[in-house]
Amino acid sequence: NNPEELRRCEEFGADILRLCVRVGGVLTGEHGVGIEKRDLMGEQFTEIDLDQQMRVKCAFDPDHLLNPGKVFPKLRRCAELGRLVVTQNKLPFPDIPRF
């Protein structure tokens, strides 16, 4: 129940996953991405890769009912918010926290 220990543990886990990708491994196994790994997707995939994956998901789940907020990373840059102008402020995953 120590917040600092939790933070350090999560940081250590992220470091392990980054190392896995650097040496040719992947972020996930049979359990998928989930909340804990979603923000690390950029370590393994390019922006183009993530965009294509999002498009496939949207094709099969246009109402975003399946695992909302558990697959794709949160917005990370102002440039990503700029895309909203192009999409008329319609976010593909409105439930994902933005900052």
PDB file of C-alpha atoms in Angstrom:
ATOM      1  CA  ASN A   1       0.000   0.000   0.000  1.00  0.00           C
ATOM      2  CA  ASN A   2       2.985   2.288  -0.436  1.00  0.00           C
ATOM      3  CA  PRO A   3       2.469   4.611  -3.435  1.00  0.00           C
ATOM      4  CA  GLU A   4       6.216   5.085  -3.945  1.00  0.00           C
ATOM      5  CA  GLU A   5       6.806   1.320  -4.050  1.00  0.00           C
ATOM      6  CA  LEU A   6       3.975   0.940  -6.564  1.00  0.00           C
ATOM      7  CA  ARG A   7       5.431   3.696  -8.756  1.00  0.00           C
ATOM      8  CA  ARG A   8       8.892   2.109  -8.638  1.00  0.00           C
ATOM      9  CA  CYS A   9       7.475  -1.333  -9.418  1.00  0.00           C
ATOM     10  CA  GLU A  10       5.541  -0.025 -12.427  1.00  0.00           C
ATOM     11  CA  GLU A  11       8.608   1.864 -13.647  1.00  0.00           C
ATOM     12  CA  PHE A  12      10.734  -1.273 -13.287  1.00  0.00           C
ATOM     13  CA  GLY A  13       8.156  -3.305 -15.222  1.00  0.00           C
ATOM     14  CA  ALA A  14       8.170  -0.723 -18.020  1.00  0.00           C
ATOM     15  CA  ASP A  15      11.984  -0.835 -18.135  1.00  0.00           C
ATOM     16  CA  ILE A  16      11.834  -4.620 -18.502  1.00  0.00           C
ATOM     17  CA  LEU A  17       9.351  -4.353 -21.377  1.00  0.00           C
ATOM     18  CA  ARG A  18      11.467  -1.716 -23.144  1.00  0.00           C
ATOM     19  CA  LEU A  19      14.473  -4.021 -22.870  1.00  0.00           C
ATOM     20  CA  CYS A  20      12.433  -6.910 -24.278  1.00  0.00           C
ATOM     21  CA  VAL A  21      11.547  -4.837 -27.347  1.00  0.00           C
ATOM     22  CA  ARG A  22      15.140  -3.603 -27.769  1.00  0.00           C
ATOM     23  CA  VAL A  23      16.465  -7.166 -27.938  1.00  0.00           C
ATOM     24  CA  GLY A  24      13.814  -8.279 -30.433  1.00  0.00           C
ATOM     25  CA  GLY A  25      10.965  -9.349 -28.173  1.00  0.00           C
ATOM     26  CA  VAL A  26       7.437  -8.021 -27.941  1.00  0.00           C
ATOM     27  CA  LEU A  27       5.341  -6.293 -25.297  1.00  0.00           C
ATOM     28  CA  THR A  28       2.674  -8.937 -25.030  1.00  0.00           C
ATOM     29  CA  GLY A  29       2.112 -12.630 -24.894  1.00  0.00           C
ATOM     30  CA  GLU A  30      -1.193 -14.404 -24.997  1.00  0.00           C
ATOM     31  CA  HIS A  31      -2.982 -11.877 -22.766  1.00  0.00           C
ATOM     32  CA  GLY A  32      -2.775  -8.819 -24.995  1.00  0.00           C
ATOM     33  CA  VAL A  33      -1.959  -5.215 -24.204  1.00  0.00           C
ATOM     34  CA  GLY A  34      -4.314  -4.089 -21.478  1.00  0.00           C
ATOM     35  CA  ILE A  35      -4.037  -0.967 -19.368  1.00  0.00           C
ATOM     36  CA  GLU A  36      -0.588  -1.665 -17.975  1.00  0.00           C
ATOM     37  CA  LYS A  37       1.139  -1.969 -21.357  1.00  0.00           C
ATOM     38  CA  ARG A  38      -0.879   0.368 -23.575  1.00  0.00           C
ATOM     39  CA  ASP A  39       1.365   3.391 -23.005  1.00  0.00           C
ATOM     40  CA  LEU A  40       4.375   1.332 -24.092  1.00  0.00           C
ATOM     41  CA  MET A  41       2.935   0.466 -27.515  1.00  0.00           C
ATOM     42  CA  GLY A  42       5.063   3.240 -29.027  1.00  0.00           C
ATOM     43  CA  GLU A  43       8.171   1.324 -27.971  1.00  0.00           C
ATOM     44  CA  GLN A  44       7.302  -1.477 -30.382  1.00  0.00           C
ATOM     45  CA  PHE A  45       5.119   0.167 -33.028  1.00  0.00           C
ATOM     46  CA  THR A  46       5.433   3.322 -35.132  1.00  0.00           C
ATOM     47  CA  GLU A  47       2.708   5.962 -35.251  1.00  0.00           C
ATOM     48  CA  ILE A  48       1.699   4.550 -38.642  1.00  0.00           C
ATOM     49  CA  ASP A  49       1.441   1.041 -37.172  1.00  0.00           C
ATOM     50  CA  LEU A  50      -0.721   2.286 -34.304  1.00  0.00           C
ATOM     51  CA  ASP A  51      -2.926   4.282 -36.665  1.00  0.00           C
ATOM     52  CA  GLN A  52      -3.499   1.225 -38.861  1.00  0.00           C
ATOM     53  CA  GLN A  53      -4.272  -0.934 -35.832  1.00  0.00           C
ATOM     54  CA  MET A  54      -6.769   1.673 -34.635  1.00  0.00           C
ATOM     55  CA  ARG A  55      -8.438   1.683 -38.059  1.00  0.00           C
ATOM     56  CA  VAL A  56      -8.811  -2.108 -37.998  1.00  0.00           C
ATOM     57  CA  LYS A  57     -10.283  -1.990 -34.499  1.00  0.00           C
ATOM     58  CA  CYS A  58     -12.706   0.760 -35.542  1.00  0.00           C
ATOM     59  CA  ALA A  59     -13.804  -1.305 -38.542  1.00  0.00           C
ATOM     60  CA  PHE A  60     -14.804  -4.201 -36.288  1.00  0.00           C
ATOM     61  CA  ASP A  61     -15.862  -2.133 -33.265  1.00  0.00           C
ATOM     62  CA  PRO A  62     -17.267   1.173 -34.563  1.00  0.00           C
ATOM     63  CA  ASP A  63     -19.024   1.917 -31.275  1.00  0.00           C
ATOM     64  CA  HIS A  64     -15.861   1.241 -29.235  1.00  0.00           C
ATOM     65  CA  LEU A  65     -17.577  -1.247 -26.954  1.00  0.00           C
ATOM     66  CA  LEU A  66     -14.807  -3.853 -26.813  1.00  0.00           C
ATOM     67  CA  ASN A  67     -12.132  -3.186 -24.176  1.00  0.00           C
ATOM     68  CA  PRO A  68     -12.497   0.607 -24.199  1.00  0.00           C
ATOM     69  CA  GLY A  69      -9.250   2.342 -23.278  1.00  0.00           C
ATOM     70  CA  LYS A  70      -7.285  -0.881 -22.933  1.00  0.00           C
ATOM     71  CA  VAL A  71      -5.472  -1.252 -26.233  1.00  0.00           C
ATOM     72  CA  PHE A  72      -4.173   2.028 -27.610  1.00  0.00           C
ATOM     73  CA  PRO A  73      -1.973   4.557 -25.844  1.00  0.00           C
ATOM     74  CA  LYS A  74      -3.195   7.851 -24.478  1.00  0.00           C
ATOM     75  CA  LEU A  75      -2.547  10.953 -26.509  1.00  0.00           C
ATOM     76  CA  ARG A  76       1.004  12.091 -25.897  1.00  0.00           C
ATOM     77  CA  ARG A  77       1.559  15.258 -27.884  1.00  0.00           C
ATOM     78  CA  CYS A  78      -0.193  18.451 -28.928  1.00  0.00           C
ATOM     79  CA  ALA A  79       0.166  17.313 -32.549  1.00  0.00           C
ATOM     80  CA  GLU A  80      -2.159  14.432 -31.798  1.00  0.00           C
ATOM     81  CA  LEU A  81      -4.748  16.868 -30.512  1.00  0.00           C
ATOM     82  CA  GLY A  82      -4.342  18.754 -33.799  1.00  0.00           C
ATOM     83  CA  ARG A  83      -5.716  15.728 -35.626  1.00  0.00           C
ATOM     84  CA  LEU A  84      -9.046  16.473 -33.982  1.00  0.00           C
ATOM     85  CA  VAL A  85      -9.440  19.433 -36.324  1.00  0.00           C
ATOM     86  CA  VAL A  86      -9.246  17.057 -39.268  1.00  0.00           C
ATOM     87  CA  THR A  87     -11.691  14.618 -37.676  1.00  0.00           C
ATOM     88  CA  GLN A  88     -14.093  17.387 -36.589  1.00  0.00           C
ATOM     89  CA  ASN A  89     -13.374  16.793 -32.897  1.00  0.00           C
ATOM     90  CA  LYS A  90     -14.611  13.198 -33.004  1.00  0.00           C
ATOM     91  CA  LEU A  91     -12.239  11.094 -30.955  1.00  0.00           C
ATOM     92  CA  PRO A  92     -12.112   7.387 -31.783  1.00  0.00           C
ATOM     93  CA  PHE A  93     -11.950   6.552 -28.069  1.00  0.00           C
ATOM     94  CA  PRO A  94     -13.603   9.338 -26.064  1.00  0.00           C
ATOM     95  CA  ASP A  95     -13.132   7.413 -22.787  1.00  0.00           C
ATOM     96  CA  ILE A  96      -9.317   7.433 -22.941  1.00  0.00           C
ATOM     97  CA  PRO A  97      -7.853  10.075 -20.621  1.00  0.00           C
ATOM     98  CA  ARG A  98      -6.184  12.911 -22.504  1.00  0.00           C
ATOM     99  CA  PHE A  99      -3.685  15.378 -21.126  1.00  0.00           C
TER     100      PHE A  99
END
